[in-house]
mmCIF file of C-alpha atoms and ligand atoms in Angstrom:
data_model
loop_
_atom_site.group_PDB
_atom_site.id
_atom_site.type_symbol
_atom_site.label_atom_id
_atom_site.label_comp_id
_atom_site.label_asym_id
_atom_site.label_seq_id
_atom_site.Cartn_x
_atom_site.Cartn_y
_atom_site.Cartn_z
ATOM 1 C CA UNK A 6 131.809 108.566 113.107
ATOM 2 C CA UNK A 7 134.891 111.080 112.616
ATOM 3 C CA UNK A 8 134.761 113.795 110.562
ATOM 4 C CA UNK A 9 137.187 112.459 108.213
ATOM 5 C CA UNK A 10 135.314 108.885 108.145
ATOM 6 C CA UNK A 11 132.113 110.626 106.738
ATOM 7 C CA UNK A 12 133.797 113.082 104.416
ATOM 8 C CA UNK A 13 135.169 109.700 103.083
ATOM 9 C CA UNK A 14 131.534 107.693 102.866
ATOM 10 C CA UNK A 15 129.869 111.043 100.749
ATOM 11 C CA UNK A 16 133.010 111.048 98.313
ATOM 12 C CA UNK A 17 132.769 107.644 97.452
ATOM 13 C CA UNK A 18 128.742 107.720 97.367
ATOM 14 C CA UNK A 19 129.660 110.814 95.115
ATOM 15 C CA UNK A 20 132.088 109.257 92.971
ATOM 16 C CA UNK A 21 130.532 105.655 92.243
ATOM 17 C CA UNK A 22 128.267 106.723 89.869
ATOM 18 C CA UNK A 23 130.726 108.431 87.966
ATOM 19 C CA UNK A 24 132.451 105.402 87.442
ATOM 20 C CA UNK A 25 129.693 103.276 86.407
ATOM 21 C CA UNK A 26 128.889 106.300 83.934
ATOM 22 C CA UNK A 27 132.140 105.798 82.576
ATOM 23 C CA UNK A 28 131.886 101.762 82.514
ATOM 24 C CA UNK A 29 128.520 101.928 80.497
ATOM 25 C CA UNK A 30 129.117 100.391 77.360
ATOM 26 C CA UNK A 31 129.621 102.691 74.244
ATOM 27 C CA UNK A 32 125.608 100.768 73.039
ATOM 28 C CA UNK A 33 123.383 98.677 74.411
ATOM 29 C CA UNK A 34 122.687 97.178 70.882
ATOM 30 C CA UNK A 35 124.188 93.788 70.505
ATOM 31 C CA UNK A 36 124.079 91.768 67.170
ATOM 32 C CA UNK A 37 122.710 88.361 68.515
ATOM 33 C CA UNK A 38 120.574 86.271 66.169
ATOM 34 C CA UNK A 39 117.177 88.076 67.391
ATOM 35 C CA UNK A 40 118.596 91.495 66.570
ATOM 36 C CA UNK A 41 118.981 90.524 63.360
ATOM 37 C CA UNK A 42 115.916 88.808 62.632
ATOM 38 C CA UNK A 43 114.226 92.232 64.299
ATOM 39 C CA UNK A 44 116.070 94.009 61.302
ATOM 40 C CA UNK A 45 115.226 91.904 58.853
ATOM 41 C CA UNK A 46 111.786 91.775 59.478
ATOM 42 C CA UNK A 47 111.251 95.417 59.630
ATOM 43 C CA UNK A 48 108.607 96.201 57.181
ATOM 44 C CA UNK A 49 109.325 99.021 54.658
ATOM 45 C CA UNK A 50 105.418 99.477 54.071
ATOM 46 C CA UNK A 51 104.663 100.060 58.061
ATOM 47 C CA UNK A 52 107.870 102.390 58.183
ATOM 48 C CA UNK A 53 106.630 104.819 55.269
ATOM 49 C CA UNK A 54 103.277 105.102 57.132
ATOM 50 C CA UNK A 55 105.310 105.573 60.593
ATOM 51 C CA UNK A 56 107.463 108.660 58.719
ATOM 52 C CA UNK A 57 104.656 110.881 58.180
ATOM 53 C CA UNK A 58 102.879 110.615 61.994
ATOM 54 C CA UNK A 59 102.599 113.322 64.016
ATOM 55 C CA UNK A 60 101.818 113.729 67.428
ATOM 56 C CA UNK A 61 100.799 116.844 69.490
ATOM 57 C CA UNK A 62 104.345 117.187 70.717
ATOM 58 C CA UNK A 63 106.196 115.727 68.028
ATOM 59 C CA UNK A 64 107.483 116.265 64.670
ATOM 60 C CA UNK A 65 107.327 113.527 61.879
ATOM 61 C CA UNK A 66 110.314 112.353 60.641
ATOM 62 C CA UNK A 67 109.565 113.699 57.201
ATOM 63 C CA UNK A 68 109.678 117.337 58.771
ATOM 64 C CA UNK A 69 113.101 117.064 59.367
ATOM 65 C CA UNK A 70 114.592 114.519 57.197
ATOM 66 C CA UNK A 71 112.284 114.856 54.060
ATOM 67 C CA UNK A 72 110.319 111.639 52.731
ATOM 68 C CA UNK A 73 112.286 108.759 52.894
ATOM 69 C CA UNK A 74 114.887 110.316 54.531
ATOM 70 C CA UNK A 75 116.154 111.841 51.327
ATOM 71 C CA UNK A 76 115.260 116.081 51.569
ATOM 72 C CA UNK A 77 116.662 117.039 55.175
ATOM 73 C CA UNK A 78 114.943 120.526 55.716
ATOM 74 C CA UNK A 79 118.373 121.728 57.177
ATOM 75 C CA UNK A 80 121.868 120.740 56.619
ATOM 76 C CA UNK A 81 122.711 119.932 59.832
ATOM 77 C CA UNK A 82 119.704 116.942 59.670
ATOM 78 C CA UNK A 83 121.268 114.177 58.153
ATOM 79 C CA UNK A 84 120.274 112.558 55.423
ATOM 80 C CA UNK A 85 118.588 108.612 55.488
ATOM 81 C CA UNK A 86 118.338 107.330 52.138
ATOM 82 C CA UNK A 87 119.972 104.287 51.106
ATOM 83 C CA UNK A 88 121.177 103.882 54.745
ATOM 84 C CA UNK A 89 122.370 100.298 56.015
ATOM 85 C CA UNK A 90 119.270 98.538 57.539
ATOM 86 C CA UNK A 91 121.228 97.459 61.036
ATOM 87 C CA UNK A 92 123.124 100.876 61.303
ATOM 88 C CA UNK A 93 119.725 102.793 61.176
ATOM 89 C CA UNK A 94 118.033 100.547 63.288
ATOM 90 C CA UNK A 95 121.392 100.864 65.859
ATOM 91 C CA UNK A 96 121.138 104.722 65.990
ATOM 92 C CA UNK A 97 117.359 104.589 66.778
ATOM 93 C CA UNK A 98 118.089 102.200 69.467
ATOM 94 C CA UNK A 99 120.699 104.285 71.034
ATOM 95 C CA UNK A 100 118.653 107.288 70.758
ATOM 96 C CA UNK A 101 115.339 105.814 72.588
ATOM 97 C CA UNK A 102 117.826 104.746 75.619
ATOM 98 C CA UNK A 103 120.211 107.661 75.860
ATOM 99 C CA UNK A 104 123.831 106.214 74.181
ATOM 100 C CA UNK A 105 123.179 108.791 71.597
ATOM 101 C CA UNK A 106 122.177 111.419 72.382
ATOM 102 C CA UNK A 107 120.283 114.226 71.500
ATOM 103 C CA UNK A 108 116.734 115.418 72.682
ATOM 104 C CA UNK A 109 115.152 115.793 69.264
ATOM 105 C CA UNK A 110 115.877 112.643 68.196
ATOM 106 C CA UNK A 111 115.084 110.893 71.534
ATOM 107 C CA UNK A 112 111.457 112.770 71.864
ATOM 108 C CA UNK A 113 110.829 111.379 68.388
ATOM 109 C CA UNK A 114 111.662 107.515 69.057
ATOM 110 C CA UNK A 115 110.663 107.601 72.769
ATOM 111 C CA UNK A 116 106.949 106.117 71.965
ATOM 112 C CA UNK A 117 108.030 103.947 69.023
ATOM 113 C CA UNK A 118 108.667 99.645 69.448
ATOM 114 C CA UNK A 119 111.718 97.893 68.363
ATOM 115 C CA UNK A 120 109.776 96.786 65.359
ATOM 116 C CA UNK A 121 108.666 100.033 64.501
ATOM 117 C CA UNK A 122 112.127 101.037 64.226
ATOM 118 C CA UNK A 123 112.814 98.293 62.581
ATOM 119 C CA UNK A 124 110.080 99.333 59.853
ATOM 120 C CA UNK A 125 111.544 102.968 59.684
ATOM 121 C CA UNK A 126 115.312 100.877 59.009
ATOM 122 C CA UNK A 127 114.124 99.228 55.979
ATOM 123 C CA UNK A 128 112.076 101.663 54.553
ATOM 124 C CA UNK A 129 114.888 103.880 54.490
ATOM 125 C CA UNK A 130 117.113 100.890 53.400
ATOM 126 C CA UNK A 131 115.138 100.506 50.678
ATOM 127 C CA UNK A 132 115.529 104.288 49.251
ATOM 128 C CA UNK A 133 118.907 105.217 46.808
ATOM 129 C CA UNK A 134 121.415 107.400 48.373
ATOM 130 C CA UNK A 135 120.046 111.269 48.491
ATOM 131 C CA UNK A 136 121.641 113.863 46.183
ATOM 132 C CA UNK A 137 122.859 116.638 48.083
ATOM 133 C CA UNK A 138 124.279 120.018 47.356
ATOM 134 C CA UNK A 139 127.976 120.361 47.111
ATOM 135 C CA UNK A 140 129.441 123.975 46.634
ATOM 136 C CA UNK A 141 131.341 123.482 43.158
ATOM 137 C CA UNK A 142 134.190 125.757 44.398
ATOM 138 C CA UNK A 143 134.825 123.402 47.479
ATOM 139 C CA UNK A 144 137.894 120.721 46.133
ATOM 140 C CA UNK A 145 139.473 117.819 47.754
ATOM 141 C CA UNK A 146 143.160 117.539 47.872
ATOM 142 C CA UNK A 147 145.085 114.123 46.619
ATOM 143 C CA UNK A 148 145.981 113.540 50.486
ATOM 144 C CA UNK A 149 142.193 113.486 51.364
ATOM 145 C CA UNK A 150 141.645 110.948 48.981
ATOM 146 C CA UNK A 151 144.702 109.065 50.175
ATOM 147 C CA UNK A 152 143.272 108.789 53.731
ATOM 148 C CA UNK A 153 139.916 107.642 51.538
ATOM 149 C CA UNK A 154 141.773 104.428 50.177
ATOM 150 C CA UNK A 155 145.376 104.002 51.963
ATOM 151 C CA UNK A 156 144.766 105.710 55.219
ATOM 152 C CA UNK A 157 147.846 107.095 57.304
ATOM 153 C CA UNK A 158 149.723 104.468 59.158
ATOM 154 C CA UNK A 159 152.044 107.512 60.732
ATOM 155 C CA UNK A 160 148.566 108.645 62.411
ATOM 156 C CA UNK A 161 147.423 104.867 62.548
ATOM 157 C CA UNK A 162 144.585 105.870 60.648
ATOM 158 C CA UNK A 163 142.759 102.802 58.839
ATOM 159 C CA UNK A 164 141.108 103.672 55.104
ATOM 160 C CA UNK A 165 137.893 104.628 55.231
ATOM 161 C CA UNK A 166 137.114 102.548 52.026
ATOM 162 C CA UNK A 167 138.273 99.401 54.063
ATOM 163 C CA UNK A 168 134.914 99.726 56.575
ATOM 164 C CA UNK A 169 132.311 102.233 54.576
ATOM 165 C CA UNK A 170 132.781 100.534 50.830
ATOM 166 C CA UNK A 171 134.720 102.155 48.079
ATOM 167 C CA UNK A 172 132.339 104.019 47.214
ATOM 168 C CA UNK A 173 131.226 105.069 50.791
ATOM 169 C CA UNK A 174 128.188 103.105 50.454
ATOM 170 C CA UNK A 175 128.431 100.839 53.989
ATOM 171 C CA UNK A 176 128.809 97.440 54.719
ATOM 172 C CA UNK A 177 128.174 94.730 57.452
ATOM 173 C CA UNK A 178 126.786 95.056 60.073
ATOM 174 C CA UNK A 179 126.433 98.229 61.321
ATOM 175 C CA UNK A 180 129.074 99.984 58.841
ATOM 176 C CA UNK A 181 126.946 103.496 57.349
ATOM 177 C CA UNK A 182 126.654 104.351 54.048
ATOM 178 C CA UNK A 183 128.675 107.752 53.938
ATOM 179 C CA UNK A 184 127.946 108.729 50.330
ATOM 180 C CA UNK A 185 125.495 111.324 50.097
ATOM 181 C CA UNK A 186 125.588 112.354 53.333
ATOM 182 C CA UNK A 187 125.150 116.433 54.299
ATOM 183 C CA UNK A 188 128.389 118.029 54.637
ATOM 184 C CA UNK A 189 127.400 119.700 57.553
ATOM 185 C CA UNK A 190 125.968 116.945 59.307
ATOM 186 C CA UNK A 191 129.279 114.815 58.393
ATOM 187 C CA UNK A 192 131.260 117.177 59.985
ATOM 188 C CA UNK A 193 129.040 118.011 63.316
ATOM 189 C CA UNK A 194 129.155 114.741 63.663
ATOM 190 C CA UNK A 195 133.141 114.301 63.296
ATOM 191 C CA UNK A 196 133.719 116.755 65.728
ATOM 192 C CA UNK A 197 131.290 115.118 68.310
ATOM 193 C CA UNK A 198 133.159 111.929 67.974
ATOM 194 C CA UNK A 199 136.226 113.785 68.676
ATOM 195 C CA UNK A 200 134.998 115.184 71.538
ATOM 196 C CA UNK A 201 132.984 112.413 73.128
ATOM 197 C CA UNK A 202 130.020 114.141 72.592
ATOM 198 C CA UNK A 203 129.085 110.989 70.298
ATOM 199 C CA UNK A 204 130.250 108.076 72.149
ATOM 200 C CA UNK A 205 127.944 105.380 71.059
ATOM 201 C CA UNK A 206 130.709 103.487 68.411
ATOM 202 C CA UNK A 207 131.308 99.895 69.370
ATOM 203 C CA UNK A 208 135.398 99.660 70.797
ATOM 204 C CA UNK A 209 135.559 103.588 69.955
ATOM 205 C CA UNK A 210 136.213 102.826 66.205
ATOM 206 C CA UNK A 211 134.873 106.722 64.714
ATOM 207 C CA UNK A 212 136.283 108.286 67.899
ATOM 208 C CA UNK A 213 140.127 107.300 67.743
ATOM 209 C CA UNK A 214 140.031 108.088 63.542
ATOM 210 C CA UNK A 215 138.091 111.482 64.281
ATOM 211 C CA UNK A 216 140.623 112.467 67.180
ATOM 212 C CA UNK A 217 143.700 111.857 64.677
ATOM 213 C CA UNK A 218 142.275 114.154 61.824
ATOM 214 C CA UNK A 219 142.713 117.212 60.732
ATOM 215 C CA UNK A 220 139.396 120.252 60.782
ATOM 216 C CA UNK A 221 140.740 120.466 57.141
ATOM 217 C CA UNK A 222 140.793 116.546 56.344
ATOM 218 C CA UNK A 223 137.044 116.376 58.012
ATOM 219 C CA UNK A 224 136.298 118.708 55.818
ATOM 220 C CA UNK A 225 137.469 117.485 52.502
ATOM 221 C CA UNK A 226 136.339 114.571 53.220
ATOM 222 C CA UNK A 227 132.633 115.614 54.355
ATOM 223 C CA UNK A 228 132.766 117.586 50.337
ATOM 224 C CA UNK A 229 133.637 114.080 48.921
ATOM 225 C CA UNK A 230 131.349 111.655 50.695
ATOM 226 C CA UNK A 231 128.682 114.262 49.357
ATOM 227 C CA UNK A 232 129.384 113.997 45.781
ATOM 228 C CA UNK A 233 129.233 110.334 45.783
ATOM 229 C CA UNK A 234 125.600 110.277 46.570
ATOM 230 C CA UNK A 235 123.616 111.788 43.472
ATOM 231 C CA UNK A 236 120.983 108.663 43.361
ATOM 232 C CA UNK A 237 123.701 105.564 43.755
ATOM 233 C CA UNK A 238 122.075 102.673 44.642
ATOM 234 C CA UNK A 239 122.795 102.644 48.868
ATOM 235 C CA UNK A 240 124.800 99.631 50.626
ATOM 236 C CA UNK A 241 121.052 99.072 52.786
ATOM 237 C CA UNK A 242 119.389 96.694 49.735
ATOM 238 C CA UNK A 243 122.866 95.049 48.855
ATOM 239 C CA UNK A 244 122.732 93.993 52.590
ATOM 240 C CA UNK A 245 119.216 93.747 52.660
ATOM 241 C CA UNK A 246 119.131 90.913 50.165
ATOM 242 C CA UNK A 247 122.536 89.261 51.739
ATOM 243 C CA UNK A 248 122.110 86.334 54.100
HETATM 244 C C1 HEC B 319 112.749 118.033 64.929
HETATM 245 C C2 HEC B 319 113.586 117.451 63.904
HETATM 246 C C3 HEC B 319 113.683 115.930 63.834
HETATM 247 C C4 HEC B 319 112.653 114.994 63.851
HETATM 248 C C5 HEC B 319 111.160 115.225 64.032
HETATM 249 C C6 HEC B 319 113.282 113.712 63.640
HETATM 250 N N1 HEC B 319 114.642 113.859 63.509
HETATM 251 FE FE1 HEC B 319 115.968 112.369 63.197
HETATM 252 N N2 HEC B 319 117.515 113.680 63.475
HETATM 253 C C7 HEC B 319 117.390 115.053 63.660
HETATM 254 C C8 HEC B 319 118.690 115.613 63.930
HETATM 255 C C9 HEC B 319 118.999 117.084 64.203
HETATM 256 C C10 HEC B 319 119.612 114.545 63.894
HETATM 257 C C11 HEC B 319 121.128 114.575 64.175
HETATM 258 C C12 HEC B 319 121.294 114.455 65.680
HETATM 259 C C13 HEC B 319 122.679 114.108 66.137
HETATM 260 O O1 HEC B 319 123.628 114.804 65.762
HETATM 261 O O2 HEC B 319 122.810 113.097 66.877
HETATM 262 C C14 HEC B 319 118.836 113.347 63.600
HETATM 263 C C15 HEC B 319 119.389 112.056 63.465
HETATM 264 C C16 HEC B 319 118.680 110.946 63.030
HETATM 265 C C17 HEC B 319 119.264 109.650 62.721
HETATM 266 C C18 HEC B 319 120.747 109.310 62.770
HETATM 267 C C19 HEC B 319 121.305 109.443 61.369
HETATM 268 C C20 HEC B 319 122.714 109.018 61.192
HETATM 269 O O3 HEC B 319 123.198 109.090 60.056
HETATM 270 O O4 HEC B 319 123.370 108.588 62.158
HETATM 271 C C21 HEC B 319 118.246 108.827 62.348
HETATM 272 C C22 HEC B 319 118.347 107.378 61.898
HETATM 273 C C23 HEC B 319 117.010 109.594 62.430
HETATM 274 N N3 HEC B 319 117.308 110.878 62.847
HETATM 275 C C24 HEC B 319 115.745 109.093 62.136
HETATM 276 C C25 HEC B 319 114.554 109.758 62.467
HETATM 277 C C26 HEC B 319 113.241 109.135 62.467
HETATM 278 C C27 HEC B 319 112.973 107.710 62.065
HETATM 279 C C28 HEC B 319 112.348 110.085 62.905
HETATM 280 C C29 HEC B 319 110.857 109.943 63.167
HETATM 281 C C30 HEC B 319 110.467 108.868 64.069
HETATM 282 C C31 HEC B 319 113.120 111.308 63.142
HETATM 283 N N4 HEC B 319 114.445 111.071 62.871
HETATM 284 C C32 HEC B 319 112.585 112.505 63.558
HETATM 285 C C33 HEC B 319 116.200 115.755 63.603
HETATM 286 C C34 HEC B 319 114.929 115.191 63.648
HETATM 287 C C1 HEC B 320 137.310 100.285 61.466
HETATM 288 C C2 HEC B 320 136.184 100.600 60.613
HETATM 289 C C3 HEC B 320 135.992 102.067 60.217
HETATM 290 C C4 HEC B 320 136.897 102.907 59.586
HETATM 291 C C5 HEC B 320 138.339 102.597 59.174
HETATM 292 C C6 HEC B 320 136.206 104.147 59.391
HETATM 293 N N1 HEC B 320 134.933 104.078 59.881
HETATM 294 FE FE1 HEC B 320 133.560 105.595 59.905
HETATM 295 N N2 HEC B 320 132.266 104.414 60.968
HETATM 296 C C7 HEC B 320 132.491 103.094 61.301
HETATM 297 C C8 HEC B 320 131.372 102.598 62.088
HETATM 298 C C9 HEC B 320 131.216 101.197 62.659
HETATM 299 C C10 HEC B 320 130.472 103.686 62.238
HETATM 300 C C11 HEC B 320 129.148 103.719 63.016
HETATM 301 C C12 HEC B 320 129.436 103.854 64.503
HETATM 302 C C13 HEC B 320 128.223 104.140 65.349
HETATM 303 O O1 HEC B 320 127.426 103.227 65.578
HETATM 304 O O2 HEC B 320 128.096 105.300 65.754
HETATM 305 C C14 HEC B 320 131.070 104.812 61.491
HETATM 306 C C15 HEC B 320 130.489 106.075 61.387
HETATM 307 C C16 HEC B 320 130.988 107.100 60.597
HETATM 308 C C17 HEC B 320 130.327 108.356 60.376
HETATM 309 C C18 HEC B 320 128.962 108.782 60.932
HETATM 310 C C19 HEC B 320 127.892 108.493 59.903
HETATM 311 C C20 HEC B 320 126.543 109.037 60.275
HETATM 312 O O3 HEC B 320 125.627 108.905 59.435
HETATM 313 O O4 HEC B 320 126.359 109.587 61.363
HETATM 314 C C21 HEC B 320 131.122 109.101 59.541
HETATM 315 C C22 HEC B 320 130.841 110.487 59.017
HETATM 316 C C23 HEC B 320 132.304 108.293 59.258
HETATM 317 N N3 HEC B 320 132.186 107.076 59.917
HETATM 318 C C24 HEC B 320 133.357 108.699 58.462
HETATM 319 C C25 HEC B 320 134.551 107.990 58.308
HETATM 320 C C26 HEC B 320 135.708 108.494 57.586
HETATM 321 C C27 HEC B 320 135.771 109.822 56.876
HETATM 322 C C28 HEC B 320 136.682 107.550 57.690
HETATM 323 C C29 HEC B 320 138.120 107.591 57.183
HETATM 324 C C30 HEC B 320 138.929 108.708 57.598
HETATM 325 C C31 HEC B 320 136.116 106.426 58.463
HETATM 326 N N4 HEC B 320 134.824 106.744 58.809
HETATM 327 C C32 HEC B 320 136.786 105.262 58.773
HETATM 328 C C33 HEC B 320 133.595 102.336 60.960
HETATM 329 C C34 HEC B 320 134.758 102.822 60.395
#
């Protein structure tokens, strides 16, 4: 073998995996009948018992996000109230195998089942939205609200109230609830879908509208996704109870 011939063999053994890391698809979850009978068989009861467990290495779930989901201890922990059944379920599944990802939230779903998640879905499904703490002096410009029910076709930027509800509280399937969510958590979690860091979206739908906003516009929006929560009934029973 020439030099050149073997250079050649280790760059393509090098470069293969890249591209199959970049041909994964964005979740492994897919909505076939199974998945959702999994979600709607998950069992609130067993979920509010699964919340509080604690393990030598890991947290509960109410550490961090509060009981049911609805007291984050931080800002930056999002909130899980009122959350859509199948999104919450989605995000759990991503986190156990690595399309979402962050090591907190993998180290705490790593030794749970699918119907354990499940559980923890609708129990948190079941919960209203969580009332979170706005600043008062933080507004939200007419143009914000614009992009809330008109969008921007200049930017190609769909309404947000045509996927997450008019009132932000999510829809079908795996469409969150927005309302009451932390601002800061809102807006980490903008940025990482502008920046790939979040990639797990089906066809890329949060990372093309995150890319084509504004730091200001994530902002203003975060501030009025938050003030919808205050105790509305979420979008996870209306969905819950649909067939
Ligand atoms: C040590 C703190 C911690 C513990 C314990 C923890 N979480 Fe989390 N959780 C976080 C953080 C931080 C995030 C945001 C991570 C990110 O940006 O992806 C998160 C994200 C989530 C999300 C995604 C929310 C969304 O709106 O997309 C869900 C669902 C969730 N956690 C559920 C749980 C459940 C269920 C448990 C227990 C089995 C749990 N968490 C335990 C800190 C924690
Ligand atoms: C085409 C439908 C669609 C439109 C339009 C849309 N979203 Fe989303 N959004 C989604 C879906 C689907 C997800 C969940 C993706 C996933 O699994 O990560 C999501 C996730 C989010 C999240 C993350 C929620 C969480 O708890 O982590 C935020 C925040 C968000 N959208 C805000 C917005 C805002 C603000 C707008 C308007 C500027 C908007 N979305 C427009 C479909 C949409």
């Amino acid at each position: 073998m020439t030099m050149k011939q073997h250079i050649a063999i280790l760059l393509t053994s090098c470069l293969l995996p890249v591209g199959l890391i970049q041909a994964a698809p964005s979740s492994n979850v897919a909505w076939t009948v199974e998945t959702h009978r999994m979600v709607k068989n998950g069992d609130p009861a067993i979920g509010a018992k699964i919340e509080t467990v604690e393990t030598e290495d890991v947290n509960a779930c109410t550490d961090c996000h509060g009981k049911g989901g609805a007291e984050p201890d931080r800002d930056k922990h999002p909130t899980l109230a009122g959350q859509v059944a199948a999104y919450t379920y989605k995000q759990l599944r991503d986190y156990k195998d690595g399309s979402r990802k962050n090591r907190l939230m993998s180290e705490a779903v790593e030794r749970l089942t699918d119907e354990q998640l499940a559980a923890l879905a609708a129990w948190y499904a079941e919960q209203p939205l969580a009332k979170v703490e706005v600043d008062e002096e933080d507004t939200v410009s007419e143009t914000t609200v614009e992009l809330v029910f008109r969008g921007d076709k200049t930017r190609m930027i769909q309404p947000c109230a045509s996927c997450h509800g008019p009132r932000g509280e999510g829809a079908i399937i795996d469409v969150p609830a927005i309302a009451g969510q932390n601002v800061k958590y809102f807006v980490n979690t903008m940025k990482d879908y502008a920046k790939e860091k979040r990639a797990n979206d089906i066809y890329s739908r949060m990372r093309i509208i995150a890319k084509a906003l504004t730091r200001d516009e994530i902002n203003e929006l975060a501030v009025y996704y938050a003030r919808l929560g205050s105790g509305q009934d979420g979008g996870g029973l209306k969905q819950a109870s649909a067939e």
